[in-house]
Amino acid sequence: MGTSRFKSWNLMGSLLVFLLSFQLLALVQFLQVEAQGSWEVVVENAGIASMHTAVTIYNNVVLLDRTDIGPSQLPLPDGECRNDPNDETSTHDCTAHSAIYDIASGTIRPLFIDTDTWCSSGQFDTDGTLVQTGGDNDGFTKIRTFAPCPGDGNCNWVETGTPLQNGRWYATNQRMPDGSQAIFGGRSCDTVEYVPSKGAPVYIPLIANTNDAQNDNLYPYVHLLPNNQLFIFANRDSILFDWNTNTAVANLPTIPGEPRNYPSAGSSVMLPLSGFNGWGGPEILLCGGATYGAFLNPAAALPASITCGRIAPLDAAPAWAMENMPMRRNMGDMLLLPDGNVLIVNGAGNGAQGWGNAQNPVQTPVLYNPNAAAGTRFQTLTATDIPRVYHSTANVLPDGRVLIAGSNTHQFYTLTGYLPTELRIEAFSPPYLSAGPRPTITDAPGALGYAQALTLTIAGGNPTAIELNLLSAPYSTHSFSQGQRLLQLETSIPVSAGGDLYTVTATAPPSSVIAPSSYYMLFAVSNGIPSTASWVHIG
């Protein structure tokens, strides 16, 4: 009897060990699938917290804060100081409020900015110059330019003599097919104007009508569609806009759920356009936001939105298809990755944008696969140790990593306490950077005309599964990357060129409606693994 009982317990023990081992193996496999990507702090102290960030054609990154925040942690060089009698905090300031980060060397060089760039907007011009507009206080109507240079250069900000016609604070810029920039909205501003000017600003009823007690119509989401119209979204509503006549041509359905723009702070992307389907079928994705009232009553710490909405605005009967993210999030940054997936990073689970309004930082990025079936599109990735909430940014780098900067939920630099001002800069390596050998573009052209044919030689990767994708360099601020777009070129079947080399023939985008003239990062993507990008001027 004792022997039988021992055998029984031994069998049960073996079974228990087997089940525990199986569960442990399953857990390890789950973690391997779900927890992917890696983080690295690339700058321990940038000296400024960047609320506006953009990547230039010289593989360096413009960092930009506001000027009326008081002294930063980054001195201006050679005893230089900014003397501004209009500054609300420091009329004599010998510290920088903009800088340039050189990716290769990891160095930070201070830049001089004259007037206040708080909650301003921007976009790269046709020649790769960053055009930056508006701000607060003495920056309200300013237009500034930054012509980038190599890491050892001395390029700096220039304030132009031509002001905006309407002051722009919390506005959105979009580069247009004719080479101009359209600037939409802003606090107490319901118009669009163009730089260079095309005449008087034009009233936009959508922006006016979507205002509420929280001003949830700020930083409207603007996307240039392949039919030469604009998709414009504010609060919960959107229109199709003919920029040639400056008129709304269609009202789109209201998205269910919460407000989605500043200060409720969701985010938005236009999903990749493809030459394989004639550049048609655009879709817009919006994710996150805040419960209405979160900005008006920050002490309540109301929960962020958990939903995403997806719409094909040019369909005969467009409608929002809703799905849930793995976790609630506002102030998230949505980025188109070189492989066509969408990264959602940064943000908080409660509250809204504004000084001290965020709680429960969301430090886990999420990957969204637009080509997967509904219900299977999200994948959680490796979490960062650094919270990134209000005034954070995210930008794709030419090497395929994602640069994460900023986070300041305080009115001034506050380096201690809850959610302190964040001066560290991180780089996130998405899972594709550890998925296998990367392809290499060996002979990319420096420029491409519209509809021009090109042949590229590519080393490594899988020649049976290759994409050539053009990714713009947007202006990242306040949870929206202005001017972001990904274009998949129509390519031929690869042809062997001997060894691990093969050639791919492709066709450039057909017009400035699909690819507004500027510089783009050209990635070769093999089985979802991107090369390092080559900069190519389109147009």
Coordinates of C-alpha atoms in Angstrom, one line a residue:
M1 CA 0.0 0.0 0.0
G2 CA 2.8 2.4 1.0
T3 CA 4.8 1.5 -2.2
S4 CA 1.7 2.0 -4.3
R5 CA 1.0 5.4 -2.6
F6 CA 4.7 6.3 -3.2
K7 CA 4.4 5.4 -6.9
S8 CA 1.2 7.4 -7.2
W9 CA 2.8 10.5 -5.6
N10 CA 5.9 10.0 -7.7
L11 CA 3.8 9.9 -10.8
M12 CA 1.8 12.9 -9.7
G13 CA 5.1 14.7 -8.9
S14 CA 6.5 13.9 -12.3
L15 CA 3.3 15.1 -13.9
L16 CA 3.4 18.3 -11.9
V17 CA 7.0 19.0 -12.8
F18 CA 6.1 18.3 -16.5
L19 CA 3.2 20.7 -16.3
L20 CA 5.3 23.4 -14.6
S21 CA 8.1 22.9 -17.1
F22 CA 5.6 23.2 -20.0
Q23 CA 4.1 26.3 -18.5
L24 CA 7.5 27.8 -18.0
L25 CA 8.5 27.0 -21.6
A26 CA 5.2 28.5 -22.8
L27 CA 5.9 31.6 -20.7
V28 CA 9.4 31.9 -22.1
Q29 CA 8.0 31.5 -25.6
F30 CA 5.3 34.1 -24.9
L31 CA 7.9 36.5 -23.6
Q32 CA 10.1 35.9 -26.6
V33 CA 7.2 36.7 -28.9
E34 CA 5.7 39.6 -26.9
A35 CA 8.7 41.3 -25.3
Q36 CA 10.8 42.3 -28.3
G37 CA 13.1 45.2 -29.2
S38 CA 15.7 46.8 -27.1
W39 CA 16.5 50.2 -25.6
E40 CA 19.7 52.2 -25.2
V41 CA 20.4 55.6 -23.7
V42 CA 22.4 57.4 -26.4
V43 CA 22.7 60.8 -24.6
E44 CA 22.8 61.0 -20.8
N45 CA 22.2 64.7 -20.7
A46 CA 21.2 66.6 -23.8
G47 CA 20.9 69.8 -21.8
I48 CA 17.4 70.5 -23.2
A49 CA 14.1 68.7 -23.2
S50 CA 13.0 68.5 -26.9
M51 CA 9.3 69.1 -27.5
H52 CA 10.0 69.4 -31.3
T53 CA 12.3 67.0 -33.0
A54 CA 13.2 66.4 -36.7
V55 CA 15.9 64.2 -38.5
T56 CA 17.9 66.0 -41.2
I57 CA 19.5 64.7 -44.4
Y58 CA 23.0 64.9 -42.8
N59 CA 22.0 62.2 -40.3
N60 CA 21.7 64.6 -37.4
V61 CA 18.6 65.5 -35.4
V62 CA 17.3 69.0 -34.6
L63 CA 16.1 69.3 -31.0
L64 CA 13.9 72.3 -30.1
D65 CA 12.3 73.4 -26.8
R66 CA 10.7 76.7 -25.9
T67 CA 12.6 79.8 -25.0
D68 CA 10.6 81.2 -22.1
I69 CA 11.3 78.2 -19.9
G70 CA 14.2 79.8 -18.0
P71 CA 17.8 78.6 -18.2
S72 CA 18.4 75.2 -19.7
Q73 CA 21.2 72.8 -18.8
L74 CA 23.1 73.5 -22.1
P75 CA 25.2 76.7 -22.2
L76 CA 25.5 78.7 -25.5
P77 CA 29.0 78.6 -26.8
D78 CA 31.7 81.4 -26.5
G79 CA 29.8 83.4 -23.9
E80 CA 26.9 84.1 -26.3
C81 CA 23.6 85.2 -24.7
R82 CA 20.1 85.9 -25.8
N83 CA 18.8 89.3 -24.7
D84 CA 15.0 89.4 -25.2
P85 CA 13.0 92.0 -23.3
N86 CA 9.8 90.2 -24.3
D87 CA 10.8 86.9 -22.7
E88 CA 8.4 86.1 -19.9
T89 CA 10.9 84.3 -17.7
S90 CA 14.5 85.3 -18.5
T91 CA 15.3 88.4 -20.5
H92 CA 19.0 87.7 -20.4
D93 CA 19.7 84.0 -21.1
C94 CA 23.1 82.4 -21.9
T95 CA 21.7 78.9 -22.4
A96 CA 20.5 77.1 -25.5
H97 CA 16.9 76.1 -26.2
S98 CA 17.7 74.2 -29.4
A99 CA 20.5 71.8 -30.3
I100 CA 21.6 69.4 -32.9
Y101 CA 22.4 65.8 -32.1
D102 CA 24.9 64.0 -34.4
I103 CA 23.9 60.4 -34.6
A104 CA 27.3 59.1 -35.5
S105 CA 29.4 60.9 -32.9
G106 CA 26.7 61.1 -30.2
T107 CA 27.5 64.8 -29.7
I108 CA 25.2 67.7 -28.9
R109 CA 25.9 71.1 -30.4
P110 CA 23.9 74.1 -29.0
L111 CA 21.9 76.2 -31.5
F112 CA 20.7 79.8 -31.0
I113 CA 16.9 80.5 -31.3
D114 CA 15.7 84.1 -30.9
T115 CA 12.0 83.9 -30.2
D116 CA 9.6 81.6 -28.4
T117 CA 8.9 78.3 -30.1
W118 CA 6.5 76.9 -27.5
C119 CA 4.0 74.5 -29.1
S120 CA 4.9 75.6 -32.6
S121 CA 4.8 73.6 -35.9
G122 CA 7.1 72.8 -38.8
Q123 CA 8.0 70.8 -41.8
F124 CA 10.9 70.2 -44.2
D125 CA 10.9 72.2 -47.4
T126 CA 11.7 70.9 -50.9
D127 CA 15.5 71.5 -50.5
G128 CA 15.7 69.9 -47.0
T129 CA 15.4 73.1 -45.1
L130 CA 13.4 72.9 -41.9
V131 CA 10.7 75.6 -41.9
Q132 CA 9.4 76.3 -38.4
T133 CA 6.4 78.5 -37.7
G134 CA 4.7 80.2 -34.8
G135 CA 4.9 79.7 -31.1
D136 CA 3.9 81.8 -28.1
N137 CA 4.6 85.3 -27.0
D138 CA 7.1 87.0 -29.3
G139 CA 7.2 83.9 -31.5
F140 CA 3.5 84.0 -32.3
T141 CA 3.8 85.1 -36.0
K142 CA 7.5 84.1 -36.6
I143 CA 8.8 82.0 -39.5
R144 CA 12.2 80.4 -38.9
T145 CA 14.4 78.3 -41.1
F146 CA 17.2 75.8 -40.4
A147 CA 19.3 74.7 -43.4
P148 CA 21.0 71.6 -42.1
C149 CA 24.7 70.9 -42.4
P150 CA 27.1 68.0 -41.6
G151 CA 28.0 67.3 -38.0
D152 CA 31.2 69.5 -38.2
G153 CA 29.3 72.5 -39.6
N154 CA 28.0 75.6 -38.0
C155 CA 24.5 75.9 -39.4
N156 CA 22.0 77.7 -37.1
W157 CA 18.5 79.0 -36.9
V158 CA 17.5 82.0 -39.0
E159 CA 14.4 84.2 -38.4
T160 CA 12.9 85.4 -41.7
G161 CA 11.6 88.9 -42.0
T162 CA 8.2 87.8 -43.3
P163 CA 5.7 87.1 -40.5
L164 CA 2.7 84.8 -40.5
Q165 CA -0.6 86.6 -41.2
N166 CA -2.3 84.8 -38.3
G167 CA -0.5 84.0 -35.1
R168 CA -0.1 80.2 -34.8
W169 CA 0.2 78.4 -31.5
Y170 CA -0.6 74.6 -31.5
A171 CA -1.0 74.5 -35.3
T172 CA -0.1 71.8 -37.9
N173 CA 2.0 72.2 -41.1
Q174 CA 1.6 70.1 -44.2
R175 CA 4.0 70.2 -47.2
M176 CA 1.9 70.6 -50.4
P177 CA 2.3 69.3 -54.0
D178 CA 3.1 72.8 -55.2
G179 CA 6.1 73.2 -52.8
S180 CA 4.3 75.4 -50.3
Q181 CA 3.4 74.6 -46.7
A182 CA -0.2 74.8 -45.5
I183 CA -0.6 75.8 -41.8
F184 CA -3.8 74.8 -40.2
G185 CA -5.4 76.1 -37.0
G186 CA -3.9 77.0 -33.7
R187 CA -5.3 78.4 -30.4
S188 CA -8.0 80.9 -31.2
C189 CA -7.2 80.5 -34.9
D190 CA -9.7 78.8 -37.3
T191 CA -7.9 79.4 -40.6
V192 CA -5.4 78.0 -43.0
E193 CA -2.6 80.0 -44.6
Y194 CA 0.3 79.1 -46.8
V195 CA 4.0 79.7 -46.7
P196 CA 5.0 81.3 -49.1
S197 CA 1.8 83.3 -48.9
K198 CA -1.1 82.7 -51.3
G199 CA -3.2 85.5 -50.0
A200 CA -5.3 86.1 -46.9
P201 CA -5.9 83.2 -44.5
V202 CA -9.0 81.1 -45.2
Y203 CA -11.6 80.3 -42.5
I204 CA -12.0 76.5 -41.9
P205 CA -15.4 75.8 -40.3
L206 CA -14.3 72.3 -39.1
I207 CA -11.7 73.8 -36.8
A208 CA -14.1 76.4 -35.4
N209 CA -17.0 73.9 -34.9
T210 CA -14.9 71.3 -33.1
N211 CA -13.7 73.6 -30.4
D212 CA -15.0 72.8 -26.9
A213 CA -14.2 74.0 -23.3
Q214 CA -10.9 72.1 -23.5
N215 CA -9.9 73.4 -26.9
D216 CA -9.8 69.8 -28.3
N217 CA -9.3 71.1 -31.8
L218 CA -5.6 72.0 -31.5
Y219 CA -2.8 70.4 -33.5
P220 CA -5.3 69.1 -36.1
Y221 CA -4.3 65.9 -37.9
V222 CA -3.7 66.6 -41.6
H223 CA -2.8 64.1 -44.2
L224 CA -2.3 64.6 -48.0
L225 CA -4.3 62.0 -49.8
P226 CA -3.4 60.5 -53.2
N227 CA -6.4 62.2 -54.9
N228 CA -4.8 65.6 -54.1
Q229 CA -7.3 66.4 -51.3
L230 CA -6.5 66.7 -47.6
F231 CA -7.9 64.7 -44.7
I232 CA -8.3 67.1 -41.8
F233 CA -9.3 65.8 -38.3
A234 CA -10.1 67.8 -35.2
N235 CA -11.5 66.6 -31.9
R236 CA -13.7 63.8 -33.2
D237 CA -14.7 65.0 -36.7
S238 CA -13.0 65.1 -40.1
I239 CA -13.4 66.4 -43.6
L240 CA -12.0 66.0 -47.1
F241 CA -10.5 69.4 -48.0
D242 CA -9.8 70.7 -51.5
W243 CA -6.7 72.9 -51.0
N244 CA -6.9 74.3 -54.5
T245 CA -10.2 75.9 -53.7
N246 CA -9.8 76.0 -49.9
T247 CA -13.2 74.3 -49.4
A248 CA -14.5 71.2 -47.6
V249 CA -15.8 68.7 -50.2
A250 CA -17.1 66.1 -47.8
N251 CA -17.9 65.6 -44.1
L252 CA -16.8 62.2 -42.7
P253 CA -18.4 60.3 -39.9
T254 CA -17.6 61.2 -36.3
I255 CA -15.2 58.8 -34.6
P256 CA -16.7 57.0 -31.6
G257 CA -15.2 57.6 -28.2
E258 CA -13.1 60.3 -26.8
P259 CA -11.6 63.5 -28.1
R260 CA -8.4 62.7 -30.1
N261 CA -6.5 66.0 -30.5
Y262 CA -4.6 68.2 -28.1
P263 CA -5.0 68.4 -25.1
S264 CA -6.7 65.0 -25.2
A265 CA -3.8 63.8 -27.3
G266 CA -4.3 60.7 -29.4
S267 CA -2.2 60.3 -32.5
S268 CA -2.7 59.6 -36.2
V269 CA -0.9 58.2 -39.3
M270 CA -1.9 57.7 -42.9
L271 CA -1.1 54.0 -43.5
P272 CA 1.5 53.2 -46.2
L273 CA 0.6 54.0 -49.9
S274 CA 1.7 51.5 -52.5
G275 CA 2.6 51.7 -56.2
F276 CA 1.4 48.1 -56.6
N277 CA -2.2 49.3 -56.3
G278 CA -1.7 52.5 -58.2
W279 CA -1.2 54.6 -55.0
G280 CA -4.9 54.3 -54.2
G281 CA -7.0 53.2 -51.2
P282 CA -5.6 55.5 -48.5
E283 CA -6.5 54.6 -44.9
I284 CA -6.1 56.8 -41.8
L285 CA -5.4 55.3 -38.4
L286 CA -6.1 57.2 -35.1
C287 CA -5.2 55.7 -31.7
G288 CA -5.7 56.9 -28.2
G289 CA -7.0 60.1 -26.6
A290 CA -8.4 61.1 -23.2
T291 CA -11.7 61.0 -21.5
Y292 CA -13.5 64.4 -22.0
G293 CA -12.9 66.4 -18.8
A294 CA -9.4 65.0 -18.1
F295 CA -7.9 68.4 -19.0
L296 CA -10.5 70.4 -17.1
N297 CA -10.2 68.3 -14.0
P298 CA -6.7 66.8 -13.9
A299 CA -7.0 65.7 -10.2
A300 CA -9.6 63.1 -11.3
A301 CA -6.9 61.3 -13.3
L302 CA -9.6 60.1 -15.8
P303 CA -8.6 57.0 -17.9
A304 CA -7.1 57.4 -21.4
S305 CA -8.7 55.9 -24.4
I306 CA -8.1 52.3 -25.3
T307 CA -9.4 52.5 -28.9
C308 CA -8.1 52.9 -32.4
G309 CA -10.2 53.9 -35.3
R310 CA -9.4 53.2 -39.0
I311 CA -11.1 54.7 -42.0
A312 CA -10.8 54.7 -45.7
P313 CA -11.8 58.3 -46.4
L314 CA -12.2 58.0 -50.2
D315 CA -14.6 55.0 -50.0
A316 CA -18.1 55.5 -51.3
A317 CA -19.4 55.1 -47.7
P318 CA -16.5 55.7 -45.4
A319 CA -16.9 54.4 -41.8
W320 CA -14.7 54.0 -38.7
A321 CA -13.6 50.5 -37.9
M322 CA -12.8 50.4 -34.2
E323 CA -10.5 48.1 -32.2
N324 CA -8.8 48.0 -28.8
M325 CA -5.2 48.6 -28.0
P326 CA -3.5 46.3 -25.5
M327 CA -3.5 49.2 -23.0
R328 CA -5.0 52.6 -22.5
R329 CA -2.9 55.5 -23.8
N330 CA -2.9 59.2 -24.5
M331 CA 0.1 61.3 -25.6
G332 CA 1.4 58.3 -27.6
D333 CA 3.5 58.9 -30.7
M334 CA 2.6 56.9 -33.8
L335 CA 5.4 56.2 -36.3
L336 CA 5.4 54.5 -39.6
L337 CA 8.4 52.1 -39.5
P338 CA 10.4 51.1 -42.6
D339 CA 8.7 47.7 -42.8
G340 CA 5.2 49.3 -43.0
N341 CA 4.1 48.6 -39.5
V342 CA 3.1 51.3 -37.0
L343 CA 4.9 51.8 -33.7
I344 CA 3.0 53.4 -30.8
V345 CA 5.3 54.7 -28.1
N346 CA 5.4 57.1 -25.2
G347 CA 2.3 58.4 -23.3
A348 CA 0.2 57.9 -20.2
G349 CA -2.7 55.9 -19.1
N350 CA -4.5 58.6 -17.2
G351 CA -5.0 62.4 -17.5
A352 CA -4.3 64.6 -20.4
Q353 CA -1.6 66.9 -21.8
G354 CA -0.7 70.0 -19.9
W355 CA 1.4 70.9 -16.8
G356 CA 1.2 68.0 -14.4
N357 CA -1.9 66.5 -15.9
A358 CA -0.5 63.1 -16.8
Q359 CA -0.4 60.1 -14.5
N360 CA 0.4 56.4 -15.0
P361 CA 3.1 56.6 -17.7
V362 CA 2.8 53.9 -20.4
Q363 CA 6.4 52.6 -20.9
T364 CA 5.5 49.7 -23.2
P365 CA 5.6 50.3 -26.9
V366 CA 3.0 48.6 -29.1
L367 CA 3.5 47.4 -32.7
Y368 CA 0.5 47.6 -35.1
N369 CA 0.4 45.4 -38.2
P370 CA -2.0 47.1 -40.7
N371 CA -2.0 44.0 -42.9
A372 CA -3.1 41.5 -40.2
A373 CA -6.7 40.5 -39.5
A374 CA -8.7 42.6 -37.0
G375 CA -8.1 41.3 -33.5
T376 CA -4.5 40.2 -34.3
R377 CA -2.8 43.4 -35.2
F378 CA -1.2 44.5 -31.9
Q379 CA 2.0 43.2 -30.4
T380 CA 3.5 44.5 -27.1
L381 CA 7.2 45.2 -27.2
T382 CA 10.0 45.7 -24.6
A383 CA 9.3 48.4 -22.1
T384 CA 11.6 51.3 -21.4
D385 CA 12.8 52.4 -18.0
I386 CA 12.2 56.1 -18.7
P387 CA 8.7 57.5 -18.7
R388 CA 7.9 59.8 -21.6
V389 CA 4.7 61.9 -21.2
Y390 CA 3.9 65.5 -22.1
H391 CA 6.3 67.1 -24.6
S392 CA 7.9 63.8 -25.7
T393 CA 8.9 63.1 -29.3
A394 CA 9.7 60.1 -31.5
N395 CA 11.5 59.9 -34.9
V396 CA 12.7 57.1 -37.1
L397 CA 16.4 57.3 -37.8
P398 CA 18.1 56.3 -41.1
D399 CA 19.6 53.2 -39.4
G400 CA 16.1 51.9 -38.6
R401 CA 16.1 52.8 -34.9
V402 CA 13.6 55.1 -33.3
L403 CA 14.9 58.2 -31.4
I404 CA 13.0 59.1 -28.3
A405 CA 13.5 62.5 -26.7
G406 CA 11.9 65.0 -24.3
S407 CA 9.2 64.7 -21.6
N408 CA 8.5 67.7 -19.5
T409 CA 5.2 67.9 -17.7
H410 CA 6.3 71.0 -15.7
Q411 CA 6.2 74.7 -16.7
F412 CA 9.9 75.0 -16.1
Y413 CA 12.9 72.6 -15.9
T414 CA 12.2 70.4 -12.8
L415 CA 14.8 67.7 -12.4
T416 CA 13.4 66.0 -9.3
G417 CA 10.1 64.7 -8.1
Y418 CA 7.3 62.9 -10.0
L419 CA 7.9 62.7 -13.7
P420 CA 10.9 65.1 -13.8
T421 CA 12.0 67.0 -16.8
E422 CA 13.8 64.4 -19.0
L423 CA 17.1 65.3 -20.5
R424 CA 18.2 61.8 -21.6
I425 CA 17.8 60.7 -25.2
E426 CA 17.1 57.0 -26.0
A427 CA 17.1 54.9 -29.1
F428 CA 14.7 52.0 -29.5
S429 CA 15.7 49.1 -31.7
P430 CA 12.5 47.5 -33.1
P431 CA 12.4 43.7 -33.4
Y432 CA 13.4 43.8 -37.0
L433 CA 16.9 44.9 -36.1
S434 CA 17.6 41.6 -34.4
A435 CA 15.6 39.3 -36.7
G436 CA 18.5 38.4 -39.0
P437 CA 21.1 39.8 -41.5
R438 CA 20.1 43.1 -43.0
P439 CA 20.2 43.9 -46.7
T440 CA 22.4 46.7 -48.0
I441 CA 21.7 49.1 -50.8
T442 CA 25.0 49.4 -52.7
D443 CA 24.3 52.1 -55.3
A444 CA 21.3 54.3 -54.4
P445 CA 20.7 57.5 -56.6
G446 CA 20.9 60.8 -54.9
A447 CA 17.8 62.1 -56.7
L448 CA 14.8 60.7 -58.6
G449 CA 12.4 62.5 -60.9
Y450 CA 8.7 61.6 -60.8
A451 CA 7.8 58.3 -62.5
Q452 CA 11.5 57.7 -63.1
A453 CA 12.7 54.1 -63.4
L454 CA 15.7 53.1 -61.3
T455 CA 17.7 49.9 -60.8
L456 CA 19.3 49.2 -57.4
T457 CA 21.8 46.6 -56.5
I458 CA 21.2 45.0 -53.1
A459 CA 23.5 42.8 -51.1
G460 CA 22.2 40.2 -48.7
G461 CA 18.7 39.6 -47.6
N462 CA 16.2 37.4 -49.3
P463 CA 15.8 38.3 -53.0
T464 CA 12.4 36.6 -53.2
A465 CA 10.9 39.0 -50.6
I466 CA 12.1 42.6 -51.1
E467 CA 10.4 46.0 -50.8
L468 CA 11.7 49.4 -51.5
N469 CA 10.1 52.0 -49.2
L470 CA 10.4 55.7 -49.1
L471 CA 9.9 57.3 -45.7
S472 CA 9.6 61.0 -45.1
A473 CA 11.3 62.9 -42.3
P474 CA 8.5 64.4 -40.3
Y475 CA 8.4 67.1 -37.6
S476 CA 7.5 65.4 -34.4
T477 CA 5.6 67.3 -31.7
H478 CA 2.7 66.8 -29.3
S479 CA 2.0 63.2 -30.3
F480 CA 1.7 64.0 -34.1
S481 CA 4.4 63.7 -36.7
Q482 CA 3.6 66.4 -39.2
G483 CA 4.2 65.4 -42.8
Q484 CA 4.8 61.7 -42.1
R485 CA 4.2 59.3 -45.1
L486 CA 5.6 55.9 -46.3
L487 CA 5.6 55.0 -50.0
Q488 CA 6.1 51.5 -51.2
L489 CA 7.6 51.6 -54.7
E490 CA 6.4 49.2 -57.4
T491 CA 9.3 46.9 -58.0
S492 CA 10.3 44.1 -60.4
I493 CA 11.2 40.5 -59.5
P494 CA 14.9 40.6 -58.3
V495 CA 17.6 39.4 -60.7
S496 CA 20.8 37.7 -59.5
A497 CA 23.9 39.8 -60.0
G498 CA 26.3 37.1 -58.7
G499 CA 27.2 36.1 -55.2
D500 CA 24.8 37.6 -52.7
L501 CA 24.1 40.6 -55.0
Y502 CA 20.8 41.1 -56.9
T503 CA 19.2 43.9 -58.8
V504 CA 15.8 45.3 -58.4
T505 CA 14.1 47.7 -60.9
A506 CA 11.6 50.1 -59.4
T507 CA 9.5 53.2 -60.4
A508 CA 9.6 56.4 -58.5
P509 CA 6.2 57.9 -57.3
P510 CA 4.3 59.5 -60.2
S511 CA 3.8 63.0 -58.9
S512 CA 4.2 65.5 -56.0
V513 CA 0.7 64.5 -54.9
I514 CA 2.0 61.1 -53.9
A515 CA 5.5 62.4 -52.8
P516 CA 5.7 66.1 -52.2
S517 CA 9.1 67.2 -53.3
S518 CA 11.8 66.8 -50.6
Y519 CA 14.3 64.3 -49.3
Y520 CA 13.2 60.8 -48.3
M521 CA 14.9 57.9 -46.6
L522 CA 15.0 54.9 -49.1
F523 CA 14.9 51.6 -47.3
A524 CA 15.3 48.1 -48.9
V525 CA 13.2 45.8 -46.7
S526 CA 13.9 42.0 -47.0
N527 CA 11.5 39.7 -45.2
G528 CA 10.6 42.6 -43.0
I529 CA 14.2 43.5 -42.2
P530 CA 15.2 47.0 -43.4
S531 CA 18.5 48.1 -44.6
T532 CA 20.1 51.3 -43.5
A533 CA 18.5 54.1 -45.5
S534 CA 19.9 56.2 -48.3
W535 CA 18.7 59.8 -48.6
V536 CA 17.1 60.4 -52.0
H537 CA 15.6 63.7 -53.2
I538 CA 12.3 63.2 -54.9
G539 CA 10.9 65.6 -57.5

